[in-house]
XYZ file of C-alpha atoms in Angstrom:
529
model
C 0.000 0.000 0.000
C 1.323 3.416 -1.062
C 0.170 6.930 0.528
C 0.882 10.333 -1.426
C 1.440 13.477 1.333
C -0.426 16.485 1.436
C 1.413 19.632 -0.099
C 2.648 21.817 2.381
C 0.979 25.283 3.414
C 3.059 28.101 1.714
C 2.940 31.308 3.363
C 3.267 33.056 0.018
C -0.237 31.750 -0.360
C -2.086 32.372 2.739
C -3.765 35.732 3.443
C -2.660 37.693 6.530
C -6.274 38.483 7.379
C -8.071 35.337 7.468
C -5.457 32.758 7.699
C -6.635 30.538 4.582
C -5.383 29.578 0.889
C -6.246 33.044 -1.038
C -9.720 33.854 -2.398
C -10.004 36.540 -5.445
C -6.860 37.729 -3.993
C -6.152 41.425 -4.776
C -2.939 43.669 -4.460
C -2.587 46.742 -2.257
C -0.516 49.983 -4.138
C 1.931 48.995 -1.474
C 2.624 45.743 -2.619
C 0.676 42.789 -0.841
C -1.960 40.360 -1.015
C -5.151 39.642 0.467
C -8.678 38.284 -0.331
C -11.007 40.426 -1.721
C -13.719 40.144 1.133
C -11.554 40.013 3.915
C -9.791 43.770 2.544
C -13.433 45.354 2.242
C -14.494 43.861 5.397
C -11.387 45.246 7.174
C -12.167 48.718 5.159
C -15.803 49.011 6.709
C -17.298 51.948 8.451
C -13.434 53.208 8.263
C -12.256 56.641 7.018
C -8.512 55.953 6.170
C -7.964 53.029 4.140
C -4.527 51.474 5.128
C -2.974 47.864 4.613
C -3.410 45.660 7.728
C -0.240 44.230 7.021
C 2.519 47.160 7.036
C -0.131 50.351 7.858
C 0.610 52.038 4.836
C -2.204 54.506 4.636
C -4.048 55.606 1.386
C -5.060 59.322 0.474
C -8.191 57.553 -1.329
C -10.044 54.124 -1.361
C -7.397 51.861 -4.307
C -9.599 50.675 -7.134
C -8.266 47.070 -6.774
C -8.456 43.961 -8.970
C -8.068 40.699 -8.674
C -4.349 39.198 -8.766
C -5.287 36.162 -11.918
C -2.430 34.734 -11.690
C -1.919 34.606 -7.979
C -5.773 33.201 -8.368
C -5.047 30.491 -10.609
C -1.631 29.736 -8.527
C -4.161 29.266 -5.157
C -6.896 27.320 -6.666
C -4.500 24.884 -8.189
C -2.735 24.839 -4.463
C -6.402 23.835 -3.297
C -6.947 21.486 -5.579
C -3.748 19.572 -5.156
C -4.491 19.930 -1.306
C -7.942 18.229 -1.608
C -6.447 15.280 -3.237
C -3.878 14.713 -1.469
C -5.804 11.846 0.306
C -3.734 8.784 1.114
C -3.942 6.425 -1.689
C -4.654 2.480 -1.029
C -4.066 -0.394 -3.413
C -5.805 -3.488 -4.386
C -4.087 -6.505 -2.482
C -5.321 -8.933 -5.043
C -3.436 -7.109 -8.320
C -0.772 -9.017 -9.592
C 1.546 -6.443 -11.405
C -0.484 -3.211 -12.220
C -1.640 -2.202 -9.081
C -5.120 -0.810 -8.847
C -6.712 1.837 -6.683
C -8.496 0.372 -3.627
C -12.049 1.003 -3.466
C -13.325 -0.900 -0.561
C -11.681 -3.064 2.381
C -13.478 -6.554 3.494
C -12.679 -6.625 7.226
C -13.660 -10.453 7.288
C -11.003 -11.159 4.759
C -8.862 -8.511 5.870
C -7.852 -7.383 2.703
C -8.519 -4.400 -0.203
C -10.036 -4.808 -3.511
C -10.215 -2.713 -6.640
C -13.431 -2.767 -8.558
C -12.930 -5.814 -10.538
C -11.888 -7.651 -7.738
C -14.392 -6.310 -5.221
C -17.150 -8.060 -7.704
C -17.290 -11.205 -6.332
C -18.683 -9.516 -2.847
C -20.980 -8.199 -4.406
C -22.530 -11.315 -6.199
C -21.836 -14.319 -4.315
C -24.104 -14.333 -1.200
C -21.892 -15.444 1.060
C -19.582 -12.950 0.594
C -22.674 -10.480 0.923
C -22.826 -10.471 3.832
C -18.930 -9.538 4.642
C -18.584 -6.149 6.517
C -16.774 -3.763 3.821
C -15.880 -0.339 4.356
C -14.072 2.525 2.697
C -10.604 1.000 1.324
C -8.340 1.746 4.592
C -4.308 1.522 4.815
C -4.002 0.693 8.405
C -6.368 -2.357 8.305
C -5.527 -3.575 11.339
C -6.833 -0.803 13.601
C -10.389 -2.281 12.378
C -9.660 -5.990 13.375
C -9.907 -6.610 17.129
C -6.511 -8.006 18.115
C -7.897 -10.450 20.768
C -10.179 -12.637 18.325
C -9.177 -11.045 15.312
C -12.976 -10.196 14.526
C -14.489 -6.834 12.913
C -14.466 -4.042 15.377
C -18.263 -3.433 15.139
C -19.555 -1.975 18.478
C -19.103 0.217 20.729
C -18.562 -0.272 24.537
C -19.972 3.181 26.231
C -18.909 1.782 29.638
C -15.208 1.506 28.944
C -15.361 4.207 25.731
C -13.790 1.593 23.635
C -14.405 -0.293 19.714
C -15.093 -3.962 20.333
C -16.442 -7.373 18.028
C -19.304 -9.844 18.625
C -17.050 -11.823 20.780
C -15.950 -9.500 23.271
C -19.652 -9.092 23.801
C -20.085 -12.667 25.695
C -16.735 -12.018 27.841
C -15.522 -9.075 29.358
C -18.032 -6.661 27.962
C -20.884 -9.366 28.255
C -22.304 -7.220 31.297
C -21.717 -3.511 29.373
C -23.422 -1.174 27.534
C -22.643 -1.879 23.879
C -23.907 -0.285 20.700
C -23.388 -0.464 16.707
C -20.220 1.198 15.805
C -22.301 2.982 13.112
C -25.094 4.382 16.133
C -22.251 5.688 18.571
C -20.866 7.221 15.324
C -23.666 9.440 14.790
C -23.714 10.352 18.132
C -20.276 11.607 18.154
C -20.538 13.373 15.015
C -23.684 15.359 16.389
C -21.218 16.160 19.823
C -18.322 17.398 17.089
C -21.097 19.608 15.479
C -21.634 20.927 19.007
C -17.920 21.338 19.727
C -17.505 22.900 15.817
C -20.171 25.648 16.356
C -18.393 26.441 19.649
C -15.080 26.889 17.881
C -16.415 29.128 14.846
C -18.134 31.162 17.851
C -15.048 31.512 19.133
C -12.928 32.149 15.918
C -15.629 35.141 15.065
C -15.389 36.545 18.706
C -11.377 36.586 18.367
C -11.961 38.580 14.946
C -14.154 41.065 16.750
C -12.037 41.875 19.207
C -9.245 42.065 17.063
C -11.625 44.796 15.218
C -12.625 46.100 18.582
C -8.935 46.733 19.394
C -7.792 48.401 15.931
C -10.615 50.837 16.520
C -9.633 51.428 20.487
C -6.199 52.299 19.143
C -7.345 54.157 16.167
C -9.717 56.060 18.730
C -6.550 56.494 21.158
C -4.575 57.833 18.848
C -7.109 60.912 17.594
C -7.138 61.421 20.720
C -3.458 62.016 21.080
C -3.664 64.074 18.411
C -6.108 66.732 19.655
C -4.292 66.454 23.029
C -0.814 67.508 21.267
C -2.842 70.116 19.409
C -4.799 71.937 22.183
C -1.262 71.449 24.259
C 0.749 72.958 21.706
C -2.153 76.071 21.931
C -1.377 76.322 25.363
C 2.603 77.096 25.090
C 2.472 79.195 22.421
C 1.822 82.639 24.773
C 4.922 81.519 26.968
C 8.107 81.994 27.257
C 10.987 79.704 26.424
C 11.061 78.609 29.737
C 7.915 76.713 28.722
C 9.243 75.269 25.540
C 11.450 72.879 27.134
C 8.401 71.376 29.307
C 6.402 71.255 26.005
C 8.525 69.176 24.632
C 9.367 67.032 27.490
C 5.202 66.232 27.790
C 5.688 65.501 23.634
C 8.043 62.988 24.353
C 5.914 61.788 27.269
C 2.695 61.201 25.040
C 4.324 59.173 22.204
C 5.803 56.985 24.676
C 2.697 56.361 25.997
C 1.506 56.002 22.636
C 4.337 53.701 21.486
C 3.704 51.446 24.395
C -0.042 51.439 23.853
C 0.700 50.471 19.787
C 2.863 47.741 21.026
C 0.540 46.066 23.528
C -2.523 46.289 20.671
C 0.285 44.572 18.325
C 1.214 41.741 21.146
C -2.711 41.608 21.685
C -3.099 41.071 17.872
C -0.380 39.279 17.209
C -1.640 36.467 20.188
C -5.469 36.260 19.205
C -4.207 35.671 15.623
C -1.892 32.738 17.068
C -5.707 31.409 18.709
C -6.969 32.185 15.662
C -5.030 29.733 14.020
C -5.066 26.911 16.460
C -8.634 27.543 16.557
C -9.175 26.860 12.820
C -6.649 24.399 12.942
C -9.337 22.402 15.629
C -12.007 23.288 13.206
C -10.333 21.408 10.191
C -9.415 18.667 12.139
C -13.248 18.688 13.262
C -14.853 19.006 9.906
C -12.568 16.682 8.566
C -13.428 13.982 11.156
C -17.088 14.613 10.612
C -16.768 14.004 7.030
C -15.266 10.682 6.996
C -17.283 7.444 6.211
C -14.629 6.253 8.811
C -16.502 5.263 11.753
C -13.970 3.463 13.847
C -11.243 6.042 13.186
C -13.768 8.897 14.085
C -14.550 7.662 17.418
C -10.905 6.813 18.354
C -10.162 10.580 16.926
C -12.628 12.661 18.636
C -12.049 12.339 22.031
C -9.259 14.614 22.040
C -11.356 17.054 20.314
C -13.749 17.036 22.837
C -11.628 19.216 25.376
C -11.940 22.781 24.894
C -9.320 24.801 23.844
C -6.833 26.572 25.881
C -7.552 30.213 25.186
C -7.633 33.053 26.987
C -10.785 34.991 28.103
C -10.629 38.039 26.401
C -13.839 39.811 27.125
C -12.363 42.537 29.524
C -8.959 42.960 27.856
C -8.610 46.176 25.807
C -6.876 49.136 24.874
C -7.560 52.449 26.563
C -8.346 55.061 24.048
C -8.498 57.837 26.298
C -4.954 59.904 27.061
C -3.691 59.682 30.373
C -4.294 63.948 31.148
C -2.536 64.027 34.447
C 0.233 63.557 33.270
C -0.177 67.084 31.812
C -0.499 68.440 35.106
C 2.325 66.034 36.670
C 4.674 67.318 33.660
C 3.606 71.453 34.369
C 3.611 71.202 37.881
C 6.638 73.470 39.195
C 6.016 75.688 36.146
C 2.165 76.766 37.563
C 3.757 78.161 40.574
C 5.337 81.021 38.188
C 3.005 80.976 35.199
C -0.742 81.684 36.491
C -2.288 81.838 32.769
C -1.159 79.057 32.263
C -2.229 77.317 35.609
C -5.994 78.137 34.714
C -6.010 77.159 31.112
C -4.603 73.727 31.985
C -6.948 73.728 35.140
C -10.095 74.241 32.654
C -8.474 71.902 30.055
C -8.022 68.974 33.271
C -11.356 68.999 34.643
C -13.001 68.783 31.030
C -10.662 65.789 30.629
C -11.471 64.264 34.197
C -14.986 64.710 33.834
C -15.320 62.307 30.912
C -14.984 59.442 33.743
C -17.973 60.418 35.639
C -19.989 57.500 37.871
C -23.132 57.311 39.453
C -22.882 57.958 43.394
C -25.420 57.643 45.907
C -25.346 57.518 49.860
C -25.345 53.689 51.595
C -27.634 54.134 54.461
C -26.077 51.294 56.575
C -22.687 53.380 56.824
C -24.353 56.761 57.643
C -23.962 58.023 61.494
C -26.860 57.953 63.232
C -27.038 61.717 63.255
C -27.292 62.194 60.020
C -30.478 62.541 57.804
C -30.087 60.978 54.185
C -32.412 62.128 51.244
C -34.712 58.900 49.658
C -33.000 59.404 47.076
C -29.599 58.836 48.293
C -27.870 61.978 46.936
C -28.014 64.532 49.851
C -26.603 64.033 53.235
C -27.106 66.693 56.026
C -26.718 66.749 60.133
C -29.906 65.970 61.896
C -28.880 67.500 66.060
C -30.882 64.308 66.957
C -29.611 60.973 67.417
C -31.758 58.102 65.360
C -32.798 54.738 65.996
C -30.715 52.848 63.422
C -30.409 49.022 62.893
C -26.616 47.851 64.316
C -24.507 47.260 61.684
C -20.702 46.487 61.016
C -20.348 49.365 58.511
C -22.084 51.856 60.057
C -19.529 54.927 61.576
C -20.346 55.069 65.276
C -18.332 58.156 66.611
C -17.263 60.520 63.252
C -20.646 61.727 61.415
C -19.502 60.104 58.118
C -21.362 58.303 55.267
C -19.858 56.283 51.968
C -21.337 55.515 48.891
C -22.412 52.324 47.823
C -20.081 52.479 45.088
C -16.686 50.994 45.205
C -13.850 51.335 42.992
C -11.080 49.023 42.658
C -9.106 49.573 39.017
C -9.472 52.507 36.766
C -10.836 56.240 36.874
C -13.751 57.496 38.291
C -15.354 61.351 39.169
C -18.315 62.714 41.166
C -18.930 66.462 41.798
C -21.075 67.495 45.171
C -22.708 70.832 46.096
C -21.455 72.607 49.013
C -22.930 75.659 48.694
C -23.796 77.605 51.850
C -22.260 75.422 53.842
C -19.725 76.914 56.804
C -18.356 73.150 57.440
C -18.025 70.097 55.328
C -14.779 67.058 54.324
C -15.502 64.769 51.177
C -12.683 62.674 49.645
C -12.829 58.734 49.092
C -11.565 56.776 52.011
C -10.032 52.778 51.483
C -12.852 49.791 52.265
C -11.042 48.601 56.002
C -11.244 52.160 57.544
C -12.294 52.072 60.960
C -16.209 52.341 61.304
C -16.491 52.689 64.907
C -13.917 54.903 66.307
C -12.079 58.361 65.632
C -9.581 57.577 63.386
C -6.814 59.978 60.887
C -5.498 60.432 57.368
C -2.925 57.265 58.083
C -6.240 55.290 58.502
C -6.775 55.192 54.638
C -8.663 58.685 53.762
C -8.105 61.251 51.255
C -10.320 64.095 52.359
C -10.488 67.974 51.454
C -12.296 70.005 54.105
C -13.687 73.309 54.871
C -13.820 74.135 58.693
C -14.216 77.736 60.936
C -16.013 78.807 57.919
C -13.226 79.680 55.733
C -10.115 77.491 56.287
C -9.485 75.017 53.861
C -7.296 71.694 54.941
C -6.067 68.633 53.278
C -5.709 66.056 55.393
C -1.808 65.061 53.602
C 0.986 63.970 55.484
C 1.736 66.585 56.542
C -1.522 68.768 57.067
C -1.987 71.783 53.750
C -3.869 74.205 54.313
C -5.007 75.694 51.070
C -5.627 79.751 50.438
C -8.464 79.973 47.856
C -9.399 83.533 46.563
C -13.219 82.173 45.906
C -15.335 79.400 48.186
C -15.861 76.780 46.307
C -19.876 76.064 45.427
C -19.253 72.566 44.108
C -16.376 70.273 44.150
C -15.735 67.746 41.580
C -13.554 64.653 43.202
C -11.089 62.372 40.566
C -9.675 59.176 41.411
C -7.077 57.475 39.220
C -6.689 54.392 40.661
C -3.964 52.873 38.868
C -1.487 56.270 39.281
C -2.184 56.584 42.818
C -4.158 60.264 42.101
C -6.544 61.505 43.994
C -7.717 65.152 42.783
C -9.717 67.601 43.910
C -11.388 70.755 41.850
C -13.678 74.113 41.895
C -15.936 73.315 39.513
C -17.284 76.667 38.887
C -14.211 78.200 38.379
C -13.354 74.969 36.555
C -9.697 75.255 38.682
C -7.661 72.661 40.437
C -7.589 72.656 44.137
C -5.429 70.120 44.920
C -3.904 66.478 44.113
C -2.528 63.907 46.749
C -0.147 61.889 44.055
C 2.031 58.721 44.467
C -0.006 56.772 46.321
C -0.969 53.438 46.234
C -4.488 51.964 46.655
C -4.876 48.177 47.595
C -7.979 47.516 48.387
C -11.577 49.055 47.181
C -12.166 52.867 47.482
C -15.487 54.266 48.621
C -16.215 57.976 48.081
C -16.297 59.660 51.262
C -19.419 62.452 52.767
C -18.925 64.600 55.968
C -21.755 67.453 55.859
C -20.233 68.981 59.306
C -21.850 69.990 62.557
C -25.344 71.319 62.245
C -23.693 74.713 63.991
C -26.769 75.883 65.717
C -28.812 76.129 61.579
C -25.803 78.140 59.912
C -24.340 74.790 58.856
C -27.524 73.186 57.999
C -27.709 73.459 54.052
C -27.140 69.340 52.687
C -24.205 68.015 51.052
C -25.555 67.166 47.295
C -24.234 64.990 44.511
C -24.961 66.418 41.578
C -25.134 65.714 38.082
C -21.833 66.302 36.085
């Protein structure tokens, strides 16, 4: 018995974008090849048309044709893949060997057509088991009685004959080969849907990233722009910084380009195994071959080892602080410049707004929380509250029910008319039933005696404001260790504690003050950004 190999897979031939053999493969002005449908596909709902393979963008859309030759070159690849089916020969052929058609398994041998005619006439050889010619014969034969392999044993998931039946397996559940066969090929349907799901969820997010990064990097680009506005009224001082935040951005940029690139570059690599699984399962399902389908399958059955991908993805938004970070010690010297990039922050910071509201079960028992949730104020009375673990029994404080641990978040509250008042976020294990201080995990701005403004840092600031705040928008970047605090009126920064580092979940924090005899009586309010 002789068996031709399957060509090999040449790269030259296999498009970038889909993986496969080429179909209507067209040419890019820059020089490669893809299929037709996977280019426009990649080309939808996009502005800029660029090659997915080296970026190259185009001014305009390229009127592209098909590549014949590179056409004809693929199909006839294809074709000589499809045949390149192993190839068994008649056993009963003399000197001119023929092509196998069918294999007896009771005679244990392969016939061509001529010599498969006597099976198919004489009735005793009728009634001989024959199957699709086969060149490893004796996986079919059962080696113990040397008998057809034709049923299945469910209880030990193993191919036995007739024989095996009345001794070892006399007790088991047994089927026809050709019944568990079926069965398995309607579990490798299951198992190929999953897989295609899987293939088409990779390609999305591959999608999902280009457009994050494509997103990102406009976004870079009208940061750079309205920076660059904001250094052209000042002095040369100023350039130097400029270009020092530059440099800053297209690092950040760089590093973002080559994590969507790594990300690419290893869905692709499942994207390929993935298909590779799929092949192997349609090719299995296909095949006349019970026997070798059942002993095949089972290590199709696992899933594959991928990774979940459903909350990895590119951050299109610029990192602003570093902006302020980069300008700090030039604000000090450079007031215009402090409020443009003040205005230009909190518009920034503001794009990460959450919904806040007030957990009851934390609040002090002195103070009075809106049905709502979103206004807090001192009540002078003492209430008959249900114990509870979270609840702050000696400080008149009150979280949210929000917690944040990973990313950015923003909330602005009113504290207008107010002679008394500390809001920050404070860390989930702070101390609930005693007085405790900033070491305890806060991050608090407060207004007390009417007119002196404190951050509780390490050590104590106290802050000189030329206008009382109204409302104060609060920024959290989890990941940098920020915590920032801003007039949102005046749309000007306040203060920042920086360089910290947050373990555990962070709660926004709500201290309306004493009720100070009805001068300190207006509510704390979160308010709509």
């Amino acid at each position: 018995m002789a068996c031709s190999s399957s060509p090999p897979l040449n790269e030259e031939l296999q498009c970038s974008i889909c993986l496969e053999v080429f179909t209507d493969p067209v040419t890019t002005p820059c020089g490669h090849n893809f299929c037709r449908s996977c280019l426009s596909k990649c080309w939808t709902n996009t502005q800029t048309c660029f090659c997915p393979l080296c970026k190259d963008k185009f001014i305009k859309r390229p009127d592209l044709k098909i590549n014949t030759i590179l056409r004809e070159v693929a199909q006839h690849f294809k074709e000589n893949l499809n045949l390149g089916e192993p190839e068994v020969f008649c056993d009963i052929c003399d000197e001119s060997k023929q092509k196998a058609v069918k294999t007896c398994l009771m005679c244990q041998s392969s016939y061509c057509d001529s010599h498969l005619e006597p099976h198919l006439r004489v009735p005793r050889l009728k009634k001989h088991k024959l199957i699709t010619a086969v060149e490893n014969l004796e996986d079919y034969i059962c080696q113990k009685h040397e008998r057809p392999l034709e049923l299945f044993c469910r209880d030990d998931q193993t191919c036995v004959c007739l024989f095996c039946t009345e001794g070892e397996h006399k007790t088991h559940n047994t089927v026809p080969i050709e019944e568990e066969s079926r069965k398995k090929k309607n579990d490798l349907a299951k198992r190929q849907t999953d897989v295609h799901q899987m293939i088409q969820d990779r390609m999305k997010k591959i999608q999902e990233i280009r457009r994050s990064l494509e997103l990102r990097k406009r976004n870079t680009e009208e940061e750079k722009s309205s920076n660059v506005e904001l250094f052209t009224d000042l002095i040369r001082s100023i350039e130097r910084c400029q270009a020092e935040l530059m440099k800053m951005m297209e690092e950040q940029q760089k590093a973002a380009e080559k994590r969507a690139e790594d990300l690419i570059k290893e869905l692709e690599q499942e994207i390929t195994e993935l298909k590779r699984r799929n092949t192997e399962i349609e090719q299995i399902s296909n095949t006349d071959d019970h026997l070798h389908l059942i002993q095949k399958c089972s290590s199709l059955y696992s899933r594959p080892h991928t990774k979940n991908w459903t909350e990895i993805r590119i951050d299109s938004d610029v990192n602003v602080n570093s902006l302020y970070r980069a300008l700090t010690q030039l604000k000090k010297t450079h007031e215009t410049l402090k409020e443009k990039l003040s205005q230009t922050e909190l518009k920034c910071v503001q794009k990460f707004a959450v919904d806040v509201t007030l957990d009851p079960d934390t609040a002090n028992p002195y103070l009075i929380l809106s049905d709502d949730g979103k206004q807090v104020s001192h009540g002078d009375i003492e209430q008959d509250v249900p114990e509870n673990s979270k609840r702050f029994d000696d400080g008149t404080f009150v979280l949210a029910k929000q917690g944040f641990s990973s990313g950015r978040f923003y909330y602005e509250v009113q504290v207008k008319g107010k002679t008394g008042w500390w809001l920050g976020v404070a860390r989930e294990s702070i101390n609930r039933k005693e007085d405790f201080s900033p070491e305890d995990g806060v991050w608090i701005l407060a207004l007390v005696n009417e007119d002196q403004y404190i951050v509780c840092d390490d050590p104590m600031v106290m802050l000189s404001l030329r206008v009382n705040p109204e409302k104060v928008g609060v920024f959290v970047d989890y990941e940098e260790g920020l915590v920032s605090f801003y007039d949102v009126m005046s749309r000007s920064h306040l203060y920042s504690f920086t360089g910290q580092t947050f373990t555990e979940k962070l709660y926004p924090y709500f201290c309306p003050g004493d009720d100070d005899e009805g001068k300190n009586s207006n509510p704390m309010i979160i308010t709509p950004v």
